[in-house]
Tab-separated table of C-alpha atoms and ligand atoms in Angstrom:
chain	number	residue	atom	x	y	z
L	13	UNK	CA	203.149	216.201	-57.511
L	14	UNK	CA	199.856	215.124	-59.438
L	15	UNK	CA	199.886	211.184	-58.416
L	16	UNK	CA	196.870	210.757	-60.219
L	17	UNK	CA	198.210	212.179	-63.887
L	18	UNK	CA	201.298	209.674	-63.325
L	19	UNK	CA	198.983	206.354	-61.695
L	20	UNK	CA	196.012	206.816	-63.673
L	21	UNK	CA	195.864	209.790	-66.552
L	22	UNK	CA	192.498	207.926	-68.109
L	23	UNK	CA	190.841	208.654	-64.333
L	24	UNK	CA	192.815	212.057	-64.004
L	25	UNK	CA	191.747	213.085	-67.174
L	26	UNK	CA	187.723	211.933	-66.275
L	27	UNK	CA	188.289	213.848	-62.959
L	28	UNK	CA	188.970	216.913	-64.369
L	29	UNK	CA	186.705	217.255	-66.891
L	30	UNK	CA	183.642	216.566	-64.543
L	31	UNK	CA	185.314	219.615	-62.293
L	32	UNK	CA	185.053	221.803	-65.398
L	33	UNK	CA	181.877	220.413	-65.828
L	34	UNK	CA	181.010	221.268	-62.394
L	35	UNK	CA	182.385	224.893	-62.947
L	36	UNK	CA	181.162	225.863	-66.394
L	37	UNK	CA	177.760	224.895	-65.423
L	38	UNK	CA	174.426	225.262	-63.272
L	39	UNK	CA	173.834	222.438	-60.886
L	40	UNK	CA	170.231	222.684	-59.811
L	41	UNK	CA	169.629	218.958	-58.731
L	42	UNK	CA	168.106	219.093	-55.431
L	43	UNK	CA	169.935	216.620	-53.641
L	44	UNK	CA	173.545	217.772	-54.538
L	45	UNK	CA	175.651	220.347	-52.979
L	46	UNK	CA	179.151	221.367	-53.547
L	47	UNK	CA	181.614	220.342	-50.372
L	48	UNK	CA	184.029	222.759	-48.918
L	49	UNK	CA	188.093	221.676	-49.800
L	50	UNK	CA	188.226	221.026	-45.812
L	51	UNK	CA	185.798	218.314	-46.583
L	52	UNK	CA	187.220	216.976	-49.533
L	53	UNK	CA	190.678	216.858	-47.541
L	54	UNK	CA	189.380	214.919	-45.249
L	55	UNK	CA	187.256	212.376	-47.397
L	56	UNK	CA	190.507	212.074	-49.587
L	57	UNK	CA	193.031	211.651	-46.186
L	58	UNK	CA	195.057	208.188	-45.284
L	59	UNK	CA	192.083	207.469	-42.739
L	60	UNK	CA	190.525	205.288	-45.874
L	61	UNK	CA	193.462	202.590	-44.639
L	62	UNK	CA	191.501	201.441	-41.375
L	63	UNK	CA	189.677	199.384	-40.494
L	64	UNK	CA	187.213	199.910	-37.230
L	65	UNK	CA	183.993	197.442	-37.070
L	66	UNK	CA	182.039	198.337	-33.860
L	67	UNK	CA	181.643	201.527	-31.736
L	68	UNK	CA	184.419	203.780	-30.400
L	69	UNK	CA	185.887	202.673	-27.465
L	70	UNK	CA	184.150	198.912	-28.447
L	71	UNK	CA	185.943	198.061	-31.568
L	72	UNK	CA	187.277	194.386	-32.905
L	73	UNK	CA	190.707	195.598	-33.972
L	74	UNK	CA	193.157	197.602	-32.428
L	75	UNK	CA	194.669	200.924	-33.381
L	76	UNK	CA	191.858	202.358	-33.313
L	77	UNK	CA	192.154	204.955	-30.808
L	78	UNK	CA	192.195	208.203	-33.230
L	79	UNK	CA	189.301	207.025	-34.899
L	80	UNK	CA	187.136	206.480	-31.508
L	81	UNK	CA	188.122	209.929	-31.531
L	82	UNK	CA	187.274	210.944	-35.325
L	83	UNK	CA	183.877	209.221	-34.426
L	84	UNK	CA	182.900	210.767	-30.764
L	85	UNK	CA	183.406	214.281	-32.106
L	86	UNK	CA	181.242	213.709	-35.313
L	87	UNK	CA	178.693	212.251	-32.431
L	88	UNK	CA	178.728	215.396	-30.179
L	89	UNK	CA	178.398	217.758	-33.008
L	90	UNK	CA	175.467	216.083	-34.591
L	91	UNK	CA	174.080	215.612	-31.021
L	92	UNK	CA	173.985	219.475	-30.356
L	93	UNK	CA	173.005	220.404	-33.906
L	94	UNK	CA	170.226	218.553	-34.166
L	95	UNK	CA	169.204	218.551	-30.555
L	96	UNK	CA	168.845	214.567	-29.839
L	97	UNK	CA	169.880	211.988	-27.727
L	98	UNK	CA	171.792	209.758	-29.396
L	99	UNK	CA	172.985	209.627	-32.775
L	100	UNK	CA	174.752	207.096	-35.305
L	101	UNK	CA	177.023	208.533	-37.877
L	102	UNK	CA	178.067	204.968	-39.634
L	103	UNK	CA	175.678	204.069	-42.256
L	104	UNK	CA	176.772	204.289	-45.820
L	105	UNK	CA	174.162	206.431	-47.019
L	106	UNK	CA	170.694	207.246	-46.683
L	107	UNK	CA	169.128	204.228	-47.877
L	108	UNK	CA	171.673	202.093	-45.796
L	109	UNK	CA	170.326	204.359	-42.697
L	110	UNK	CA	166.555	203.936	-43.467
L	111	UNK	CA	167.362	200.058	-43.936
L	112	UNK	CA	168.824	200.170	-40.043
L	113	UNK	CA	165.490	201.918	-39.031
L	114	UNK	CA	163.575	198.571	-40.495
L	115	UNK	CA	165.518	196.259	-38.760
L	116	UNK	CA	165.727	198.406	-35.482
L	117	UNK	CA	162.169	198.362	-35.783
L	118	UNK	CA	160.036	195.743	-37.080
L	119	UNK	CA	159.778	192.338	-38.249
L	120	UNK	CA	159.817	191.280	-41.391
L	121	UNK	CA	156.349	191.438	-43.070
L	122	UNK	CA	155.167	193.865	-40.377
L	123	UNK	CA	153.318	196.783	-41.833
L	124	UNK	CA	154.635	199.941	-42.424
L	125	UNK	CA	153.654	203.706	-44.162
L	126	UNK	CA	155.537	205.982	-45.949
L	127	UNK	CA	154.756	208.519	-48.912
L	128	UNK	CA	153.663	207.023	-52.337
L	129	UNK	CA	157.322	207.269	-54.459
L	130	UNK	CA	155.099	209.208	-57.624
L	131	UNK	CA	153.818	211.469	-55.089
L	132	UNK	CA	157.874	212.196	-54.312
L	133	UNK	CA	158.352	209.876	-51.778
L	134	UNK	CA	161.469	207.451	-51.301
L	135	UNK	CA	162.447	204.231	-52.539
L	136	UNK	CA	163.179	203.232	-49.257
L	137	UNK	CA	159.826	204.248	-47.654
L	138	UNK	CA	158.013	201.011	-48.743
L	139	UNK	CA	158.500	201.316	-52.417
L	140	UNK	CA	156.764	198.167	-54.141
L	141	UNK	CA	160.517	197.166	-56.145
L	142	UNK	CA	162.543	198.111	-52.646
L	143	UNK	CA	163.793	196.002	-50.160
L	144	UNK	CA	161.329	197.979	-47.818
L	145	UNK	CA	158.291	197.002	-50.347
L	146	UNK	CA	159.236	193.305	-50.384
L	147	UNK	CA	160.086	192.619	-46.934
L	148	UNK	CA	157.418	194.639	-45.503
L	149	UNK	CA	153.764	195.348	-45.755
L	150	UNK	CA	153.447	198.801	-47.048
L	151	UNK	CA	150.834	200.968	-47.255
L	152	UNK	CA	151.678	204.345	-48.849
L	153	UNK	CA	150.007	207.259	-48.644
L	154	UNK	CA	149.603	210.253	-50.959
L	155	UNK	CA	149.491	213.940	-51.903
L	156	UNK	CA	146.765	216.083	-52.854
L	157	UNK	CA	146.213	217.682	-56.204
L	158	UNK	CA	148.153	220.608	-54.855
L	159	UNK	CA	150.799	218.087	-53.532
L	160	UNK	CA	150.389	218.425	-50.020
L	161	UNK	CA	150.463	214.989	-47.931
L	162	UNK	CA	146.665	213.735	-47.859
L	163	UNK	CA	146.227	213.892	-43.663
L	164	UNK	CA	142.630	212.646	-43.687
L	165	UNK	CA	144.283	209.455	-46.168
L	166	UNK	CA	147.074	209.494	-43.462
L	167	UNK	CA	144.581	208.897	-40.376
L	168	UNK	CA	143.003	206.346	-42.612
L	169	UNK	CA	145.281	204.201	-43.570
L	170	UNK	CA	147.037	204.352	-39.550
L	171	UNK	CA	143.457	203.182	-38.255
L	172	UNK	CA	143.218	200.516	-40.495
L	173	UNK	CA	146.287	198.852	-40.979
L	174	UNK	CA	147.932	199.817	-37.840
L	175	UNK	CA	152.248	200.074	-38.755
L	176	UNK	CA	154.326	199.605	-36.507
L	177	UNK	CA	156.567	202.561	-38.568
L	178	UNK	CA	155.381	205.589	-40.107
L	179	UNK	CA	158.054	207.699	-42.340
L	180	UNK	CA	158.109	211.190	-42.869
L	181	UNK	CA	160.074	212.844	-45.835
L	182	UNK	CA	160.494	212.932	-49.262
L	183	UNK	CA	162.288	213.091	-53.002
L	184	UNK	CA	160.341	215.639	-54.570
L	185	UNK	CA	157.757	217.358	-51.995
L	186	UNK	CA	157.879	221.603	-52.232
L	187	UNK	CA	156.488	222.097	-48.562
L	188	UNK	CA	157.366	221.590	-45.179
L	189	UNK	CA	156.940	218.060	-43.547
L	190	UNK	CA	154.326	218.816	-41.227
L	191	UNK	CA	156.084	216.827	-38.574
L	192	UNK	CA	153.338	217.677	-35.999
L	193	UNK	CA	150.654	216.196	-37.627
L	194	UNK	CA	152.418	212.699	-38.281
L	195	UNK	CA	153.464	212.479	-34.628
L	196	UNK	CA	149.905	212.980	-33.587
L	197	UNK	CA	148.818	210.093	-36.104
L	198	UNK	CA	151.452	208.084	-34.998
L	199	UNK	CA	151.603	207.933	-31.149
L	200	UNK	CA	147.791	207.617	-31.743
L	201	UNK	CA	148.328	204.070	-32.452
L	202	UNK	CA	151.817	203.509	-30.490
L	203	UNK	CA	153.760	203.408	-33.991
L	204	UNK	CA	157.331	204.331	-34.497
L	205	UNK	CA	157.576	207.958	-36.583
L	206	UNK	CA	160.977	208.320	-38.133
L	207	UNK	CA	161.173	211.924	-40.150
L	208	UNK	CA	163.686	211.463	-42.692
L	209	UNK	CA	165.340	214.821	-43.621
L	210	UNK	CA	168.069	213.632	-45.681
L	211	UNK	CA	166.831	216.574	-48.316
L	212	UNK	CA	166.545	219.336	-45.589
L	213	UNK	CA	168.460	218.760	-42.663
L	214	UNK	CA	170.695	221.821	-43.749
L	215	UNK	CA	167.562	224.018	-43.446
L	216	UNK	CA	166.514	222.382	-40.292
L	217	UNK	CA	169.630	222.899	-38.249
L	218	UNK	CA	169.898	227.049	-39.508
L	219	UNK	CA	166.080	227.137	-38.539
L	220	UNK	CA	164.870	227.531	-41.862
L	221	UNK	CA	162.670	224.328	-41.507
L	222	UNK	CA	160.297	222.909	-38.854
L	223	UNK	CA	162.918	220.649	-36.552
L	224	UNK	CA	161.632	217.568	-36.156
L	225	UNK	CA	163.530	216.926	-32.985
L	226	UNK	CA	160.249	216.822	-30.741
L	227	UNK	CA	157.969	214.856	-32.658
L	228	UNK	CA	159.856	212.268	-34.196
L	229	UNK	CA	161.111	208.873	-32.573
L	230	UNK	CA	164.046	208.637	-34.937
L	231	UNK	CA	165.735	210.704	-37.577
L	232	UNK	CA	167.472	209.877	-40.474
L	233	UNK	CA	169.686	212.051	-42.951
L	234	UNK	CA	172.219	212.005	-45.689
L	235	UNK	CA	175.414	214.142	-45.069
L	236	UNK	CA	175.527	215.145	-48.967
L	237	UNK	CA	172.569	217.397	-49.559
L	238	UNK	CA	171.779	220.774	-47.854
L	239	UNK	CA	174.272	219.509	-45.311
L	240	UNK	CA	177.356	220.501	-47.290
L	241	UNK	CA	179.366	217.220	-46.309
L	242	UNK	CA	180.542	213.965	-47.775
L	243	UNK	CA	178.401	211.479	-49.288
L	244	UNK	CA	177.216	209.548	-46.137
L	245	UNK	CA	174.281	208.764	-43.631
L	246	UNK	CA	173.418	209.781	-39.534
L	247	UNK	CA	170.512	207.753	-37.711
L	248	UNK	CA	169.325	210.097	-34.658
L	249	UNK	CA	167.393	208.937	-31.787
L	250	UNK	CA	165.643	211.436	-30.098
L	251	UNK	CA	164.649	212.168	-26.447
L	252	UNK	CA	161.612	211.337	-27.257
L	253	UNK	CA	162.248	208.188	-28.802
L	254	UNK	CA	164.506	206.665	-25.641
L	255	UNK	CA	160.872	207.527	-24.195
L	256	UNK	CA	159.081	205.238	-25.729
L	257	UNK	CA	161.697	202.711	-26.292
L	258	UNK	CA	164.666	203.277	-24.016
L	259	UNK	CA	166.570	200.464	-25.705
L	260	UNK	CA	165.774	201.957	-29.164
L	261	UNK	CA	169.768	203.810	-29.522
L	262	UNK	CA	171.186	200.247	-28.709
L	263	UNK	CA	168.326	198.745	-31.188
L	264	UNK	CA	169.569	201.032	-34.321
L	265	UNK	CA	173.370	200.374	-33.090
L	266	UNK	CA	172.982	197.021	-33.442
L	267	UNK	CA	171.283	196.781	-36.803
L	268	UNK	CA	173.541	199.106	-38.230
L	269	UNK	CA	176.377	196.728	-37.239
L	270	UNK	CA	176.357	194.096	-37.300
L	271	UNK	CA	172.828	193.547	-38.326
L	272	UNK	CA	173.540	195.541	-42.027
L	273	UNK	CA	177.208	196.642	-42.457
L	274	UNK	CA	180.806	195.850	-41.591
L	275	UNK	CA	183.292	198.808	-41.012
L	276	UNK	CA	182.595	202.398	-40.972
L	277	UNK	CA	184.057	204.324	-43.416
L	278	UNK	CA	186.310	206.222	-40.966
L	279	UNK	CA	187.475	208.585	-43.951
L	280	UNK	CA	183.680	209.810	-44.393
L	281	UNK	CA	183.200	209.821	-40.507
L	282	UNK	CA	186.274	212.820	-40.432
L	283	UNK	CA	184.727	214.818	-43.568
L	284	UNK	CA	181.298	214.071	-41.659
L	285	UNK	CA	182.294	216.450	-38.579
L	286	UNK	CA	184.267	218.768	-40.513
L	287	UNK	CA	181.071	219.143	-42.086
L	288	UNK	CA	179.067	219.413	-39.062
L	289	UNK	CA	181.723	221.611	-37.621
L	290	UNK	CA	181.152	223.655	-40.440
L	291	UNK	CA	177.159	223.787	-39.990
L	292	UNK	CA	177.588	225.301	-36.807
L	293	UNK	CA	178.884	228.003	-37.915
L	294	UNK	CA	176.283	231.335	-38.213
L	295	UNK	CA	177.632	231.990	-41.555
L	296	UNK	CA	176.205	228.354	-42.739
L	297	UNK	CA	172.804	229.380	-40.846
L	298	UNK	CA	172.731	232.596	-43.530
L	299	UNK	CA	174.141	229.730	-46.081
L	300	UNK	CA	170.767	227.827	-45.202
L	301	UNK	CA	168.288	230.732	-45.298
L	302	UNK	CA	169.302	232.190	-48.606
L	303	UNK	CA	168.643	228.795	-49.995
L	304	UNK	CA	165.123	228.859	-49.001
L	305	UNK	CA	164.699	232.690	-50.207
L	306	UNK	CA	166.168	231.593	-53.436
L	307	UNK	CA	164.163	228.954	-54.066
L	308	UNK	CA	160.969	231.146	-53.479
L	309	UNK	CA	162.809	233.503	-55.949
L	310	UNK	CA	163.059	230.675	-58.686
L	311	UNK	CA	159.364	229.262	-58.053
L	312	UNK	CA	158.142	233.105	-58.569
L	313	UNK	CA	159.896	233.572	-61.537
L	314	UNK	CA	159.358	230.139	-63.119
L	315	UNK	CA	155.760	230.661	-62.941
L	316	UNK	CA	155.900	234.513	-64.363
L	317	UNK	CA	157.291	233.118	-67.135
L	318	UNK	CA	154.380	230.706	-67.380
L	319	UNK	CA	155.616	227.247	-65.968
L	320	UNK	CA	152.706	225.355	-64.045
L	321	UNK	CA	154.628	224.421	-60.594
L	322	UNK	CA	153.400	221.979	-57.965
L	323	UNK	CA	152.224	223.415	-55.019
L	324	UNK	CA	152.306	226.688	-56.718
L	325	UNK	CA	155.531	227.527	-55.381
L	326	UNK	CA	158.267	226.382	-52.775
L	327	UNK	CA	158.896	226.545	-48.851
L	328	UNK	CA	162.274	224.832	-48.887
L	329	UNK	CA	164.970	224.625	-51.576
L	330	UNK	CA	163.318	223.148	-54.675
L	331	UNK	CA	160.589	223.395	-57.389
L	332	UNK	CA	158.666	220.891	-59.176
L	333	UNK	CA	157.483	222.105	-62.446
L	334	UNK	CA	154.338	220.078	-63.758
L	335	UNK	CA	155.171	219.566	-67.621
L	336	UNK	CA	151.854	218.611	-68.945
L	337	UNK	CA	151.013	222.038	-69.961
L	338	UNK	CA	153.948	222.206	-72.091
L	339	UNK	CA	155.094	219.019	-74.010
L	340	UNK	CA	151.877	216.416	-72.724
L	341	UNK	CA	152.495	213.363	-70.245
L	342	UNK	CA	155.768	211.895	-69.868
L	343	UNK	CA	157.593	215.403	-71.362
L	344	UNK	CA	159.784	215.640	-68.153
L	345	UNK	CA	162.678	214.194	-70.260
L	346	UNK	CA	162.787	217.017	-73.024
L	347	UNK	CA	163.105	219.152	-70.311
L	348	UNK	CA	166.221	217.725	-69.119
L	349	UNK	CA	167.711	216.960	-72.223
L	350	UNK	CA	167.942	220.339	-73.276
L	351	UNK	CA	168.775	221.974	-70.173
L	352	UNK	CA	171.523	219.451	-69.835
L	353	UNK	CA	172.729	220.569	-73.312
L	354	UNK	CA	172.623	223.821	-72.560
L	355	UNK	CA	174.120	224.131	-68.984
L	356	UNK	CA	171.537	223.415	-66.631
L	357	UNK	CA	171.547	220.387	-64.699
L	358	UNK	CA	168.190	219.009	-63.192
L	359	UNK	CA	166.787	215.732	-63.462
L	360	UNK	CA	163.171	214.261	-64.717
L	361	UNK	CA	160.689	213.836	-62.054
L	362	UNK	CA	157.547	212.565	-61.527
L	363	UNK	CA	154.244	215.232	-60.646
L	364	UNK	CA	151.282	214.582	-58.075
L	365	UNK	CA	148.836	211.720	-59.884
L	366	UNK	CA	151.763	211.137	-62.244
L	367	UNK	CA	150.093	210.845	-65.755
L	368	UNK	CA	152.696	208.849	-67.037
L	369	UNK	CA	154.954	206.895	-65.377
L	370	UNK	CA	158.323	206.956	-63.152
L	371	UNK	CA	160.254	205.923	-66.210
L	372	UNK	CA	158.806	208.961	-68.067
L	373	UNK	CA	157.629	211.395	-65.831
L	374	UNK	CA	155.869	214.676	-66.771
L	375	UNK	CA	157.793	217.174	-64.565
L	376	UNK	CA	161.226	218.249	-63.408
L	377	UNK	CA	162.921	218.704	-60.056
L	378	UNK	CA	165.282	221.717	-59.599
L	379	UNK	CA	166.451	223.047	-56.575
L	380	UNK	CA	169.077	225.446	-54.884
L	381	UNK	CA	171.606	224.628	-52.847
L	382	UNK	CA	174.203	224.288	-55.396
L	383	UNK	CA	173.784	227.929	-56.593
L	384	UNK	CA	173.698	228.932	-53.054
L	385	UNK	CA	177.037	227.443	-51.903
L	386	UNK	CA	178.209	229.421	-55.227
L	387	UNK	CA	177.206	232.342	-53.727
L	388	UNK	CA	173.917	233.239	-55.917
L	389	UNK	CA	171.017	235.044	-54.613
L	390	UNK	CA	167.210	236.025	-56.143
L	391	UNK	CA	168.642	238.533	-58.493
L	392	UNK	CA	170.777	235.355	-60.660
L	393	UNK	CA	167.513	232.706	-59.882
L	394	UNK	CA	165.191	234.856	-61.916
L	395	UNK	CA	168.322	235.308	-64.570
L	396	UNK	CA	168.165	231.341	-64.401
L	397	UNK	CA	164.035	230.898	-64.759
L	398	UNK	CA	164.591	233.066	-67.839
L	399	UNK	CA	167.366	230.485	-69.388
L	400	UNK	CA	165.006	227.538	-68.451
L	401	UNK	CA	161.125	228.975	-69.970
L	402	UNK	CA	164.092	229.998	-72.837
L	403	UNK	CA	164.815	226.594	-73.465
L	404	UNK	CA	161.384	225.581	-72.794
L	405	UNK	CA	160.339	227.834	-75.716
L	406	UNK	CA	163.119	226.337	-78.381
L	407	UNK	CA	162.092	223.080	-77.636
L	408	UNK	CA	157.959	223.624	-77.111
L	409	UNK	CA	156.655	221.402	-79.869
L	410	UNK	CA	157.357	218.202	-78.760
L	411	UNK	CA	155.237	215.220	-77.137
L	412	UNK	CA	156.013	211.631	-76.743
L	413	UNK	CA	154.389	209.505	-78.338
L	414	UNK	CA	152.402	206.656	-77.050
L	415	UNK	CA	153.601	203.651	-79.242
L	416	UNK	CA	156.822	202.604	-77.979
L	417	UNK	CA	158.414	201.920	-81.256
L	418	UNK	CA	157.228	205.513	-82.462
L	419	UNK	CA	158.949	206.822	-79.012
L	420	UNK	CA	162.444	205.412	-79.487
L	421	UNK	CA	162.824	206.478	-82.575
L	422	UNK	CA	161.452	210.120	-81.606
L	423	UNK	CA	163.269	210.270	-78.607
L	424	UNK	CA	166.657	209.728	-80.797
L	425	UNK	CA	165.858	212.445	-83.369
L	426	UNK	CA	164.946	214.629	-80.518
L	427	UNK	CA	168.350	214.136	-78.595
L	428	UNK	CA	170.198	214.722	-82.293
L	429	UNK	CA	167.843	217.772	-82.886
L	430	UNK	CA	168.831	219.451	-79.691
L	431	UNK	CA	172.382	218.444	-79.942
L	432	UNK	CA	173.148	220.670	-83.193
L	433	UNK	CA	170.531	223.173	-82.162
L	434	UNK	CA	172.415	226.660	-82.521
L	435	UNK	CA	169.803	228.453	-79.954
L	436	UNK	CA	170.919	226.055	-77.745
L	437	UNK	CA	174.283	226.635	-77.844
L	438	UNK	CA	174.194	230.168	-77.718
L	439	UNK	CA	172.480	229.804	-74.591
L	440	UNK	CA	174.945	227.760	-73.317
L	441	UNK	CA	177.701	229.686	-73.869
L	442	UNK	CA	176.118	232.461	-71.737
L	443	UNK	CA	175.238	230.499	-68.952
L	444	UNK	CA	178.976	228.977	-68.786
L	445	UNK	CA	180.491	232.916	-68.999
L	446	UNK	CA	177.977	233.058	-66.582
L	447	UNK	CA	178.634	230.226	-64.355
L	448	UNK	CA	182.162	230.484	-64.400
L	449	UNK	CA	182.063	234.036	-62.748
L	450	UNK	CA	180.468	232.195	-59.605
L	451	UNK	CA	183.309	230.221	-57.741
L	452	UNK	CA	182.732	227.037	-56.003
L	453	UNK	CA	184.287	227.337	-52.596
L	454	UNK	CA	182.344	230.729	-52.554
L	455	UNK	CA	181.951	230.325	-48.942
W	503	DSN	N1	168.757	210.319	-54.953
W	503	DSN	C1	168.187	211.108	-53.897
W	503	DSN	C2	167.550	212.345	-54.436
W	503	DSN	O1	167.964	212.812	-55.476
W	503	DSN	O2	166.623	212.858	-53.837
W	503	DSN	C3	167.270	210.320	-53.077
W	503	DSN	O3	167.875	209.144	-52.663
């Protein structure tokens, strides 16, 4: 029985189109992943009905006793994964989780560093329009020309302004956090260091990252991304974090609730450990390293093909390809347009020393963990880096111009341009006979 066709066929009909969507084409955002139909049962199960404010076994309503249980085995599992002492599996989402680290943390106007958000840093690291910009006193720091964090800026700015919270972790960065080296910079100067992995903590639980379980106080992560679950966030506190603060599990406990949200989401807590129960598995450890090797596979090719890439390549599971060369500042949007028209889904991004601006960036992100999931490997990454310098190629003539009157109207005959272009659609017909060959539960 379809309940949805019968309810709703407008939000049926939406539904399935993005799943074809989703089929037919090439998800390379970096942050996305495709979840396994024992997560999706679980995300979609009855347990959305409850409600459970507070901690198992400490909860303000009743009938809550097969949650507490839902919640302590998502606990244990993330525990052993990630090799830490406490964890919290609650928050919304990533940003929700970094917000809890704030509050566990600091005082309002208290200063804090994270990376620059051009350089490929996060909103929630001390962004100047973010909650953490506004109520805090950031001082970001930034990447070298070859987009590595600046270590000798790092020291600097620690010395100086002293935080009392350093973040590790990024958007867009194509190297490994160097977890060691913030830890030393932090306990220097007593701060907090919280390593936010939200983009690899896939990578870092199959060992195809550096673990940041014995340098960082706290740890943060998204469920959604190289994790393989539902959209969601974990705060960890690590051994050495009770360490230095032995109330610091009970701190980030109590400013996720009831300092920042009201009930869990007990639906995303179950897909969270079916998830993690998943993770654990050796086949997701293979899962995890083939994204890595295909991501070196995609950088390699990209740049045969004559792409510029930041950093010159990739150690984890995405690319950032640096623009200028090809369409000028602010191109990254070209880019994107025509892949999206064509079957390749990335998104705009802003480079190291950004030319242009966050609006308009001059690169694009692309990464593989989608492709992975779908059971790719390096032989169908290079296939794909010769579809993206393809589309490149069609669309090479283009800049944006500076006046911002001249750019709308540019920008529109662009996007009509590239929506009759017959090259295009060629192209995209290939990649969706293509795509479609590659299943989504490949795993
Ligand atoms: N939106 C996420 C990403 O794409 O990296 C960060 O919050």
């Amino acid at each position: 029985m379809n309940y949805l066709k019968s309810a709703d066929p407008e939000i049926e009909k939406l539904i399935k189109q993005e799943s074809i969507r989703q089929k037919e084409g090439l998800e390379m955002i970096p942050s996305e992943n495709y979840v396994s139909p024992a997560v999706l049962q679980a995300m979609g199960s009855i347990l959305t009905n409850k409600y459970s404010e507070g901690y198992p076994r400490k909860r303000y309503y009743g009938g809550n006793d097969n949650i507490d249980e839902i919640e302590l085995l998502a606990q244990t599992r993330a525990k052993k994964l990630f090799n830490v002492a406490h964890v919290n599996v609650q928050p919304y989402s990533g940003s929700p989780a970094n917000l809890a680290v704030y509050m566990a943390t600091c005082s309002p106007g208290d200063p804090v560093m994270g990376l620059n958000l051009p350089d490929g840093g996060h909103l929630t690291h001390g962004w100047k329009v973010s909650f953490t910009g506004i109520y805090y006193k950031s001082h970001p720091y930034h990447v070298k020309k070859d987009g590595r964090v600046d270590f000798d800026e790092v020291w600097k700015l620690a010395k100086k302004y002293k935080p009392k919270l350093i973040w590790a972790g990024a958007t867009a960065y194509v190297y490994q956090y160097e977890f060691d080296k913030f830890a030393e910079i932090a306990d220097s100067i007593g701060a907090y260091f919280a390593a936010d992995i939200a983009h690899t903590a896939g990578l870092v639980i199959a060992g195809a990252h550096i673990d940041p379980s014995k340098y960082a106080h706290i740890i943060t992560t998204t469920t959604h991304k190289t994790l393989r679950g539902p959209r969601g966030g974990m705060i960890m506190v690590t051994k050495k974090g009770l360490k230095k603060d032995p109330e610091l599990a009970q701190k980030i406990d109590r400013a996720v609730f009831p300092g920042l949200q009201g009930g869990p989401h007990d639906h995303t807590t179950a897909a969270i450990a079916v998830a993690l129960k998943e993770a654990g598995k050796p086949s997701f450890k293979k899962y995890a390293k083939q994204i890595v090797k295909n991501s070196k596979a995609l950088a390699k090719q990209l740049i045969k093909n004559g792409f510029r890439l930041v950093g010159s390549g990739s150690e984890n599971h995405l690319c950032l390809i640096d623009l200028v060369p090809n369409f000028g500042p602010g191109g990254g949007f070209f880019l994107q347009y025509a892949l999206d028209h064509a079957g390749i889904t990335l998104n705009k991004n802003t480079i190291p020393r950004e030319p242009a601006s966050p609006f308009y960036p001059s690169g694009v992100r692309l990464g593989t963990p989608t492709l992975t999931t779908r059971g790719m490997k390096e032989k169908e990454m290079k296939k794909i880096a010769d579809w993206i310098w393809q589309v490149a190629q069609i669309i090479a003539n283009n800049s944006l111009p500076e006046n911002k009157e001249k750019r709308i109207a540019y920008l529109k005959n662009f996007r009509r341009e590239t929506n009759k272009n017959k090259e295009l659609s060629k192209i995209k017909n290939q990649i969706k006979r293509f795509a479609s060959s590659y299943p989504i539960f490949a795993w």
